[in-house]
Amino acid sequence: MTSCGLESVKSEKKGNICTLGLMITSAAIGGTLQYGYNLAIMNAPTVYIQQFVNQTFQKRWDIQLQVYQITLIWTLIVSVFSLGGLTGALLAGPMSIHFGRKKTMLLNNVFLMCSALLALTSREAESFEMIIISRFLVGINAGVSMNVQPMYFGESAPKHLRGAVSLSSAVFTAFGVVLGQVVGLKEILGGESCWQYLLASHAVPGIIQLLTLPWFPESPRYLLIDRGDKDACLKALQHLRGCEVQREELEEMLAEQAESKCSRAVLPWELFTDRTVRWQLITICVMSSAMQLCGNDSIYFYAFYIFQKAGIADEHIQYVTIVTGTCEFTACILCNLLIEKQGRRQLLIGGYVLMTCWALVFTVALSFQHIVHWMPFLSMVCVFTYILSFGMGPAGVTLTLPAEIFNQAARPAAYMIAGALMWLNLFILGTIFPFIVSGLGQFCFVPFAAVCLLTALFIGLFLPETKGKSLPMITSEFNRLNSCKLEMTRPKYKKAQYQLGEVCRSTAL
């Protein structure tokens, strides 16, 4: 090959990676970024919204609310986000099947814009109920995004980059947390006069997505396997890969299309009765539940108390809190760089083992913080390292698993189940965590340590490595646990090979 030809190939590959990167950014900035962002922005205006609720009751009914009543309404405002997320997770499957992955993400912005409008006008309307509805709607948006976006990434990425591309969902979630913490500073939108603008600011990433995502193609796998549109699939692949459409990738997709030719999309409850995917289902149930029950989100809530005990002035804690979000963001980026080298199992096991260790150290630090003067600073270190350990594996790898271990027909249902469990556990943990703290005191993180240790043992015993493997290879490893052997029929294989030959000839492969 001439030097000119080499330069052409290099520039083409660079352009392909650039296209893939822009597609990831466009989808994620209005997708999983919203989850992290809308979790973080609620810390800054807590006092102001509580005052607003109290003033509303005084103006309407001349009632002065008690502290516990204000706290109860505030808890509803915060927790309804999780209920919206649960609703969104249940909607994500049917929407992604009917509309496709890309169009679902675009339509999902309807919930976002309605939420922003309600939040923006709630103060003028003197209605805290509008804030509750706004949080529920943005929760639906986040619930749909957390399911559909990893599905879109997993189906659009080349096999050698599948893990890194899917993990970018977690990177943008962590970036959303940092962004929400920064925007929520008193000097920006976290002040008393503009909290309604802070609650409505999530519309900006949504607008960016609406303007940019239509320029990128639908998931190639969805186009071929669900829609049966071979030409559109090839165009999408060429858009994302350039002219180098790999024969192996097409062969795998056509084989999967032939296998699922006479099958329809699987319903969530059908997965529970299908013995051939029993351990795949157990895996996503355990991993999705552990992602919330490990206590990472709870440690964010506990951070203010830790920093206060360490002697940091209250007015400076908001700046130190940004470091917690930065830790997870940094760890997710490192995980993104390592996932294709280290594999999924190693990152997951390592993350949960480290979290177990730091939870135990955290317990010791909390137990002796009134006796040893430097123990509060050890507690601060535990906050940062616990979050770093979570970001290095569980935060990102968990979202990639349903796309890698389920076929096209079962994937939406698998994401629905995984998403529903994640949001349900987030709601339960957010509700009972104050009681755990009051009941167990300094031992409140011992249950989280137990969850992390048991999850690490489960991964080590039952989860096969998926790095660089095709779906049939991963399925065959799970079949050893499922005690069944699935084989494609010869006619399907012949049909897939014939289709591949036709495609190859038409694209001059």
Coordinates of C-alpha atoms in Angstrom, one line a residue:
M1 CA 0.0 0.0 0.0
T2 CA 1.3 3.4 -0.9
S3 CA 2.0 6.1 1.7
C4 CA -1.0 8.0 0.3
G5 CA -3.2 5.0 0.8
L6 CA -2.0 4.5 4.4
E7 CA -2.7 8.2 5.2
S8 CA -6.2 7.8 3.7
V9 CA -6.9 4.7 5.9
K10 CA -5.6 6.5 9.0
S11 CA -7.7 9.6 8.3
E12 CA -10.7 7.4 7.6
K13 CA -10.4 5.6 10.9
K14 CA -9.8 8.8 12.7
G15 CA -13.0 10.2 11.1
N16 CA -14.9 7.0 12.1
I17 CA -13.9 7.3 15.8
C18 CA -14.8 11.0 15.7
T19 CA -18.3 10.1 14.3
L20 CA -18.7 7.5 17.0
G21 CA -17.5 9.9 19.7
L22 CA -19.9 12.7 18.5
M23 CA -22.8 10.2 18.5
I24 CA -22.0 9.1 22.0
T25 CA -21.8 12.7 23.2
S26 CA -25.1 13.7 21.5
A27 CA -27.0 10.8 23.0
A28 CA -25.5 11.0 26.5
I29 CA -25.7 14.7 27.0
G30 CA -29.5 14.5 26.9
G31 CA -29.5 11.0 28.3
T32 CA -27.7 9.5 31.3
L33 CA -26.2 12.9 32.1
Q34 CA -29.7 13.9 33.1
Y35 CA -29.7 11.2 35.8
G36 CA -26.6 12.5 37.6
Y37 CA -27.4 16.1 37.0
N38 CA -30.9 15.9 38.5
L39 CA -29.6 13.9 41.5
A40 CA -27.0 16.6 42.3
I41 CA -29.0 19.8 41.8
M42 CA -31.4 19.1 44.6
N43 CA -28.9 19.6 47.4
A44 CA -28.3 23.3 46.9
P45 CA -31.9 24.6 47.0
T46 CA -33.1 22.3 49.9
V47 CA -33.6 25.1 52.5
Y48 CA -35.2 27.5 49.9
I49 CA -37.7 25.0 48.6
Q50 CA -38.6 24.0 52.2
Q51 CA -39.3 27.7 52.9
F52 CA -41.3 28.0 49.7
V53 CA -43.5 25.0 50.8
N54 CA -44.1 26.6 54.2
Q55 CA -44.9 30.0 52.7
T56 CA -47.3 28.4 50.3
F57 CA -49.3 26.7 53.1
Q58 CA -49.4 30.0 55.0
K59 CA -50.8 31.9 52.0
R60 CA -53.3 29.3 51.0
W61 CA -54.6 28.1 54.4
D62 CA -52.9 30.2 57.0
I63 CA -51.2 27.1 58.3
Q64 CA -47.7 27.1 59.9
L65 CA -46.2 23.7 59.1
Q66 CA -44.2 21.8 61.7
V67 CA -40.6 20.8 60.9
Y68 CA -41.5 17.1 60.4
Q69 CA -44.3 18.1 58.0
I70 CA -41.9 20.2 55.9
T71 CA -39.4 17.3 55.9
L72 CA -42.2 14.9 54.8
I73 CA -43.1 17.1 51.8
W74 CA -39.4 17.6 51.0
T75 CA -38.9 13.8 51.1
L76 CA -41.8 13.4 48.7
I77 CA -40.2 16.0 46.3
V78 CA -36.9 14.1 46.4
S79 CA -38.2 10.5 46.3
V80 CA -40.8 11.0 43.5
F81 CA -37.8 11.3 41.2
S82 CA -37.1 7.6 41.8
L83 CA -40.8 6.7 41.2
G84 CA -40.6 8.6 37.9
G85 CA -37.4 6.6 37.1
L86 CA -39.2 3.3 37.8
T87 CA -42.1 4.4 35.4
G88 CA -39.5 5.4 32.8
A89 CA -37.7 2.0 33.1
L90 CA -41.0 0.2 32.5
L91 CA -41.8 2.5 29.5
A92 CA -38.3 2.1 28.0
G93 CA -38.8 -1.4 26.6
P94 CA -42.1 -0.9 24.7
M95 CA -40.9 2.5 23.4
S96 CA -37.5 1.2 22.2
I97 CA -39.2 -1.7 20.4
H98 CA -42.0 0.4 18.7
F99 CA -40.1 3.6 17.9
G100 CA -36.5 2.4 17.8
R101 CA -33.5 3.4 20.1
K102 CA -32.7 6.8 18.6
K103 CA -36.3 8.0 18.2
T104 CA -37.2 6.9 21.7
M105 CA -34.4 9.1 23.1
L106 CA -35.6 12.1 21.0
L107 CA -39.3 11.5 22.1
N108 CA -38.0 11.2 25.7
N109 CA -37.3 14.9 25.7
V110 CA -41.1 15.6 25.8
F111 CA -41.0 14.6 29.5
L112 CA -37.9 16.8 30.0
M113 CA -39.4 19.9 28.5
C114 CA -42.7 19.6 30.4
S115 CA -40.7 19.1 33.6
A116 CA -38.6 22.2 33.0
L117 CA -41.7 24.3 32.2
L118 CA -43.4 23.2 35.4
A119 CA -40.3 23.9 37.5
L120 CA -39.8 27.3 35.9
T121 CA -43.3 28.5 36.6
S122 CA -43.8 26.9 40.0
R123 CA -42.6 29.8 42.0
E124 CA -44.8 32.3 40.1
A125 CA -47.8 30.0 40.5
E126 CA -47.0 29.5 44.2
S127 CA -47.4 25.7 43.7
F128 CA -45.1 23.2 45.3
E129 CA -47.3 20.5 43.6
M130 CA -45.8 21.6 40.3
I131 CA -42.3 20.9 41.6
I132 CA -43.5 17.3 42.6
I133 CA -44.9 16.7 39.1
S134 CA -41.8 18.2 37.6
R135 CA -39.5 15.8 39.5
F136 CA -41.7 12.9 38.5
L137 CA -41.5 13.8 34.8
V138 CA -37.7 14.3 34.9
G139 CA -37.5 11.0 36.7
I140 CA -39.4 9.3 33.7
N141 CA -36.9 10.9 31.4
A142 CA -33.9 9.6 33.4
G143 CA -35.5 6.1 33.6
V144 CA -36.0 5.9 29.9
S145 CA -32.4 7.2 29.2
M146 CA -30.8 4.8 31.7
N147 CA -32.2 1.9 29.8
V148 CA -32.3 2.9 26.1
Q149 CA -29.0 4.8 25.9
P150 CA -26.8 1.8 26.9
M151 CA -28.8 -0.4 24.5
Y152 CA -28.2 2.1 21.7
F153 CA -24.5 2.2 22.5
G154 CA -24.1 -1.5 22.8
E155 CA -25.8 -2.2 19.5
S156 CA -24.0 0.5 17.6
A157 CA -20.4 0.0 18.8
P158 CA -17.9 -2.3 17.1
K159 CA -17.1 -5.4 19.2
H160 CA -13.6 -4.3 20.2
L161 CA -15.0 -1.0 21.6
R162 CA -18.3 -2.3 22.9
G163 CA -17.4 -2.1 26.6
A164 CA -15.8 1.3 26.4
V165 CA -18.6 2.8 24.4
S166 CA -21.3 1.3 26.7
L167 CA -19.4 2.5 29.7
S168 CA -19.5 6.1 28.5
S169 CA -23.1 6.1 29.8
A170 CA -21.6 6.0 33.4
V171 CA -19.0 8.6 32.5
F172 CA -21.7 11.0 31.5
T173 CA -23.8 10.2 34.6
A174 CA -20.8 11.1 36.8
F175 CA -20.1 14.2 34.7
G176 CA -23.8 15.1 35.3
V177 CA -23.2 14.9 39.0
V178 CA -20.2 17.2 38.9
L179 CA -22.0 19.6 36.6
G180 CA -25.1 19.7 38.8
Q181 CA -22.9 20.3 41.9
V182 CA -21.1 23.2 40.1
V183 CA -24.3 24.8 38.7
G184 CA -25.9 24.5 42.1
L185 CA -23.2 26.7 43.8
K186 CA -24.7 29.8 45.4
E187 CA -22.6 32.0 43.0
I188 CA -24.3 30.4 40.0
L189 CA -27.9 29.1 40.3
G190 CA -27.9 27.8 43.9
G191 CA -29.0 31.1 45.5
E192 CA -32.4 31.9 47.0
S193 CA -33.5 34.1 44.1
C194 CA -33.0 31.6 41.2
W195 CA -33.7 28.1 42.5
Q196 CA -36.5 27.7 40.0
Y197 CA -34.0 28.3 37.2
L198 CA -31.8 25.6 38.7
L199 CA -34.6 23.1 38.7
A200 CA -35.4 23.9 35.0
S201 CA -31.8 24.0 33.8
H202 CA -31.9 20.4 32.7
A203 CA -33.8 21.6 29.5
V204 CA -30.5 22.9 28.1
P205 CA -28.8 19.5 27.6
G206 CA -32.2 18.2 26.2
I207 CA -32.2 21.0 23.6
I208 CA -28.6 20.2 22.6
Q209 CA -29.7 16.6 22.0
L210 CA -32.7 17.5 20.0
L211 CA -30.5 19.6 17.7
T212 CA -27.7 17.1 17.2
L213 CA -28.9 13.4 17.6
P214 CA -31.1 13.5 14.4
W215 CA -27.8 13.7 12.4
F216 CA -26.7 10.2 13.6
P217 CA -28.1 6.8 12.5
E218 CA -30.4 4.4 14.3
S219 CA -28.9 1.3 15.9
P220 CA -27.7 -1.0 13.0
R221 CA -28.8 -4.1 14.9
Y222 CA -32.3 -2.7 15.5
L223 CA -32.6 -1.8 11.8
L224 CA -31.6 -5.3 10.6
I225 CA -33.0 -7.6 13.3
D226 CA -36.1 -5.7 14.4
R227 CA -37.0 -3.9 11.2
G228 CA -35.5 -6.2 8.7
D229 CA -34.1 -3.3 6.7
K230 CA -30.7 -4.5 5.4
D231 CA -30.0 -1.4 3.3
A232 CA -30.6 0.9 6.2
C233 CA -28.4 -1.3 8.4
L234 CA -25.5 -1.1 6.0
K235 CA -25.9 2.7 5.6
A236 CA -25.8 3.0 9.4
L237 CA -22.7 0.8 9.7
Q238 CA -21.0 2.8 7.0
H239 CA -21.8 6.0 8.7
L240 CA -20.4 4.8 12.0
R241 CA -17.5 2.7 10.6
G242 CA -16.8 4.4 7.3
C243 CA -16.2 2.0 4.3
E244 CA -14.7 -0.7 6.5
V245 CA -17.8 -2.8 7.3
Q246 CA -16.3 -6.0 8.9
R247 CA -17.5 -9.3 7.5
E248 CA -17.4 -10.9 10.9
E249 CA -19.7 -8.2 12.4
L250 CA -22.2 -8.7 9.5
E251 CA -22.1 -12.4 9.9
E252 CA -22.9 -12.3 13.6
M253 CA -25.8 -9.8 13.0
L254 CA -27.2 -11.9 10.1
A255 CA -27.0 -15.1 12.2
E256 CA -28.8 -13.4 15.0
Q257 CA -31.4 -12.1 12.5
A258 CA -31.9 -15.6 11.1
E259 CA -32.3 -17.0 14.6
S260 CA -34.9 -14.5 15.7
K261 CA -36.7 -14.3 12.3
C262 CA -39.8 -16.0 13.5
S263 CA -39.7 -14.7 17.1
R264 CA -41.2 -11.6 18.5
A265 CA -39.9 -9.3 21.2
V266 CA -39.8 -11.0 24.6
L267 CA -42.1 -9.6 27.3
P268 CA -40.5 -9.0 30.8
W269 CA -42.5 -11.7 32.6
E270 CA -41.6 -14.2 29.9
L271 CA -38.0 -14.0 30.9
F272 CA -38.8 -15.3 34.4
T273 CA -40.3 -18.5 32.9
D274 CA -37.5 -19.0 30.3
R275 CA -35.1 -21.6 31.7
T276 CA -32.6 -20.9 28.8
V277 CA -31.8 -17.4 30.2
R278 CA -32.3 -18.2 33.9
W279 CA -28.7 -17.2 34.9
Q280 CA -28.6 -14.2 32.6
L281 CA -31.7 -13.0 34.4
I282 CA -30.3 -13.8 37.9
T283 CA -27.1 -11.9 36.9
I284 CA -28.8 -8.6 35.9
C285 CA -31.2 -8.8 38.9
V286 CA -28.3 -9.2 41.3
M287 CA -26.1 -6.6 39.6
S288 CA -28.8 -4.0 39.2
S289 CA -29.9 -4.3 42.8
A290 CA -26.3 -4.3 44.2
M291 CA -25.6 -1.0 42.2
Q292 CA -28.0 0.8 44.6
L293 CA -27.9 -1.4 47.7
C294 CA -24.1 -0.9 47.9
G295 CA -24.8 2.5 49.5
N296 CA -22.9 4.7 47.1
D297 CA -25.7 7.2 46.8
S298 CA -26.2 7.1 50.5
I299 CA -22.6 8.1 51.1
Y300 CA -23.4 11.3 49.1
F301 CA -26.1 12.1 51.6
Y302 CA -23.8 11.4 54.5
A303 CA -20.9 13.5 53.1
F304 CA -22.2 16.8 54.6
Y305 CA -22.1 15.3 58.1
I306 CA -18.7 13.8 57.6
F307 CA -17.2 17.1 56.3
Q308 CA -18.9 19.0 59.1
K309 CA -17.3 16.7 61.7
A310 CA -13.9 17.1 60.0
G311 CA -14.1 20.8 60.9
I312 CA -14.9 22.2 57.5
A313 CA -17.0 25.4 57.7
D314 CA -20.6 25.0 56.6
E315 CA -20.2 27.7 53.9
H316 CA -17.2 25.7 52.4
I317 CA -18.8 22.3 52.4
Q318 CA -20.5 22.9 49.0
Y319 CA -17.1 23.2 47.4
V320 CA -15.7 20.1 49.1
T321 CA -18.8 18.2 48.0
I322 CA -17.8 18.8 44.4
V323 CA -14.8 16.6 45.0
T324 CA -17.1 13.6 45.6
G325 CA -18.6 14.0 42.2
T326 CA -15.2 14.6 40.7
C327 CA -13.9 11.3 42.2
E328 CA -16.7 9.2 40.5
F329 CA -16.2 11.1 37.2
T330 CA -12.4 10.5 37.3
A331 CA -12.9 6.8 38.2
C332 CA -15.4 6.3 35.4
I333 CA -13.0 7.7 32.9
L334 CA -10.2 5.3 34.2
C335 CA -12.7 2.4 34.0
N336 CA -13.5 3.4 30.4
L337 CA -9.8 3.2 29.5
L338 CA -9.3 -0.1 31.3
I339 CA -12.4 -2.1 30.5
E340 CA -11.2 -3.5 27.2
K341 CA -7.8 -4.4 28.7
Q342 CA -8.9 -5.7 32.2
G343 CA -12.3 -7.1 31.3
R344 CA -15.6 -6.8 33.0
R345 CA -15.3 -9.4 35.8
Q346 CA -12.0 -8.0 37.1
L347 CA -13.2 -4.4 37.4
L348 CA -16.5 -5.5 39.0
I349 CA -14.8 -7.8 41.6
G350 CA -12.1 -5.3 42.3
G351 CA -14.6 -2.5 42.8
Y352 CA -16.9 -4.4 45.2
V353 CA -14.0 -5.8 47.2
L354 CA -12.5 -2.3 47.6
M355 CA -15.9 -0.9 48.6
T356 CA -16.2 -3.7 51.3
C357 CA -12.8 -2.8 52.7
W358 CA -13.5 1.0 52.8
A359 CA -16.9 0.5 54.3
L360 CA -15.3 -1.4 57.2
V361 CA -12.6 1.3 57.6
F362 CA -15.4 3.9 57.5
T363 CA -17.2 2.0 60.3
V364 CA -14.0 2.1 62.5
A365 CA -13.4 5.8 61.7
L366 CA -17.0 6.7 62.7
S367 CA -16.7 4.6 65.9
F368 CA -13.6 6.4 67.1
Q369 CA -14.1 9.9 65.7
H370 CA -14.9 11.3 69.1
I371 CA -11.8 9.7 70.7
V372 CA -9.1 10.2 68.1
H373 CA -8.8 13.7 66.8
W374 CA -7.7 12.7 63.2
M375 CA -10.5 10.1 62.7
P376 CA -12.9 12.6 61.0
F377 CA -10.2 13.1 58.3
L378 CA -10.0 9.3 57.8
S379 CA -13.8 9.4 57.3
M380 CA -13.3 12.0 54.6
V381 CA -10.7 9.7 52.9
C382 CA -13.2 6.8 53.1
V383 CA -15.9 8.9 51.4
F384 CA -13.6 9.7 48.4
T385 CA -12.1 6.2 48.1
Y386 CA -15.5 4.5 48.4
I387 CA -16.8 6.6 45.6
L388 CA -13.7 6.0 43.5
S389 CA -14.0 2.2 44.0
F390 CA -17.7 2.4 42.9
G391 CA -16.8 4.4 39.8
M392 CA -13.9 2.0 38.8
G393 CA -16.3 -0.9 38.2
P394 CA -19.9 -1.2 39.4
A395 CA -21.0 2.3 38.2
G396 CA -20.3 1.7 34.6
V397 CA -19.9 -2.0 33.9
T398 CA -23.3 -2.9 35.3
L399 CA -25.1 -0.9 32.6
T400 CA -23.3 -2.8 29.9
L401 CA -24.3 -6.3 30.9
P402 CA -27.9 -6.6 29.6
A403 CA -26.7 -5.5 26.1
E404 CA -23.9 -8.1 26.1
I405 CA -25.6 -11.2 27.6
F406 CA -29.1 -11.0 26.0
N407 CA -30.1 -11.3 22.4
Q408 CA -32.0 -8.7 20.4
A409 CA -35.5 -10.0 21.2
A410 CA -34.9 -10.2 25.0
R411 CA -32.7 -7.1 25.4
P412 CA -35.5 -4.5 25.9
A413 CA -37.2 -6.7 28.5
A414 CA -33.9 -7.3 30.2
Y415 CA -33.3 -3.6 30.5
M416 CA -36.8 -3.1 31.8
I417 CA -36.2 -5.5 34.6
A418 CA -32.8 -4.2 35.4
G419 CA -33.9 -0.6 35.3
A420 CA -37.0 -1.3 37.4
L421 CA -34.9 -3.0 40.1
M422 CA -32.4 -0.2 40.1
W423 CA -35.0 2.5 40.6
L424 CA -37.0 0.5 43.1
N425 CA -34.0 -0.1 45.2
L426 CA -33.0 3.5 45.0
F427 CA -36.4 4.5 46.3
I428 CA -36.4 2.0 49.1
L429 CA -32.8 2.8 50.2
G430 CA -33.5 6.6 50.1
T431 CA -36.6 6.0 52.3
I432 CA -35.0 3.7 54.9
F433 CA -31.5 5.1 55.0
P434 CA -32.3 7.7 57.8
F435 CA -33.7 4.8 59.9
I436 CA -30.6 2.8 59.2
V437 CA -28.5 5.6 60.5
S438 CA -30.6 6.2 63.6
G439 CA -30.8 2.5 64.3
L440 CA -27.3 1.4 63.7
G441 CA -25.4 4.6 64.3
Q442 CA -21.7 4.2 63.5
F443 CA -22.4 0.7 62.2
C444 CA -24.7 2.0 59.4
F445 CA -22.3 1.0 56.6
V446 CA -21.9 -2.6 57.8
P447 CA -25.0 -3.8 55.7
F448 CA -23.4 -2.1 52.7
A449 CA -20.2 -3.9 53.3
A450 CA -22.1 -7.2 53.4
V451 CA -23.9 -6.4 50.1
C452 CA -20.6 -5.5 48.4
L453 CA -18.8 -8.7 49.7
L454 CA -21.7 -11.0 48.6
T455 CA -21.9 -9.3 45.2
A456 CA -18.1 -9.8 44.7
L457 CA -18.5 -13.5 45.5
F458 CA -21.4 -13.9 43.1
I459 CA -19.5 -12.3 40.3
G460 CA -16.4 -14.5 41.0
L461 CA -18.5 -17.7 41.0
F462 CA -21.1 -17.1 38.3
L463 CA -20.4 -14.2 35.9
P464 CA -18.4 -15.2 32.8
E465 CA -16.1 -12.7 31.2
T466 CA -17.7 -11.0 28.2
K467 CA -14.8 -9.0 26.9
G468 CA -14.3 -9.3 23.1
K469 CA -16.8 -12.2 22.9
S470 CA -19.8 -12.6 20.6
L471 CA -23.3 -13.2 21.9
P472 CA -23.2 -17.0 21.0
M473 CA -19.9 -17.4 22.9
I474 CA -21.3 -15.7 26.0
T475 CA -24.6 -17.6 25.7
S476 CA -22.7 -20.9 25.5
E477 CA -20.9 -20.1 28.8
F478 CA -24.2 -19.3 30.5
N479 CA -25.7 -22.5 29.1
R480 CA -23.4 -24.5 31.4
L481 CA -25.2 -22.9 34.3
N482 CA -28.6 -23.1 32.7
S483 CA -28.1 -26.8 32.1
C484 CA -29.3 -26.6 28.5
K485 CA -27.8 -26.6 25.1
L486 CA -29.1 -24.3 22.4
E487 CA -28.3 -24.9 18.8
M488 CA -29.3 -23.0 15.7
T489 CA -30.9 -25.2 13.0
R490 CA -29.0 -25.8 9.8
P491 CA -31.6 -24.0 7.6
K492 CA -31.1 -20.8 9.7
Y493 CA -27.4 -21.0 9.4
K494 CA -27.6 -21.5 5.6
K495 CA -30.0 -18.6 5.3
A496 CA -27.7 -16.4 7.3
Q497 CA -24.7 -17.4 5.2
Y498 CA -26.7 -16.8 2.0
Q499 CA -27.8 -13.4 3.2
L500 CA -24.2 -12.6 4.1
G501 CA -23.0 -13.6 0.7
E502 CA -25.6 -11.3 -0.9
V503 CA -24.6 -8.4 1.4
C504 CA -20.9 -9.0 0.7
R505 CA -21.4 -9.0 -3.0
S506 CA -23.6 -5.8 -2.9
T507 CA -21.0 -4.0 -0.8
A508 CA -17.9 -5.4 -2.6
L509 CA -16.4 -6.9 0.5

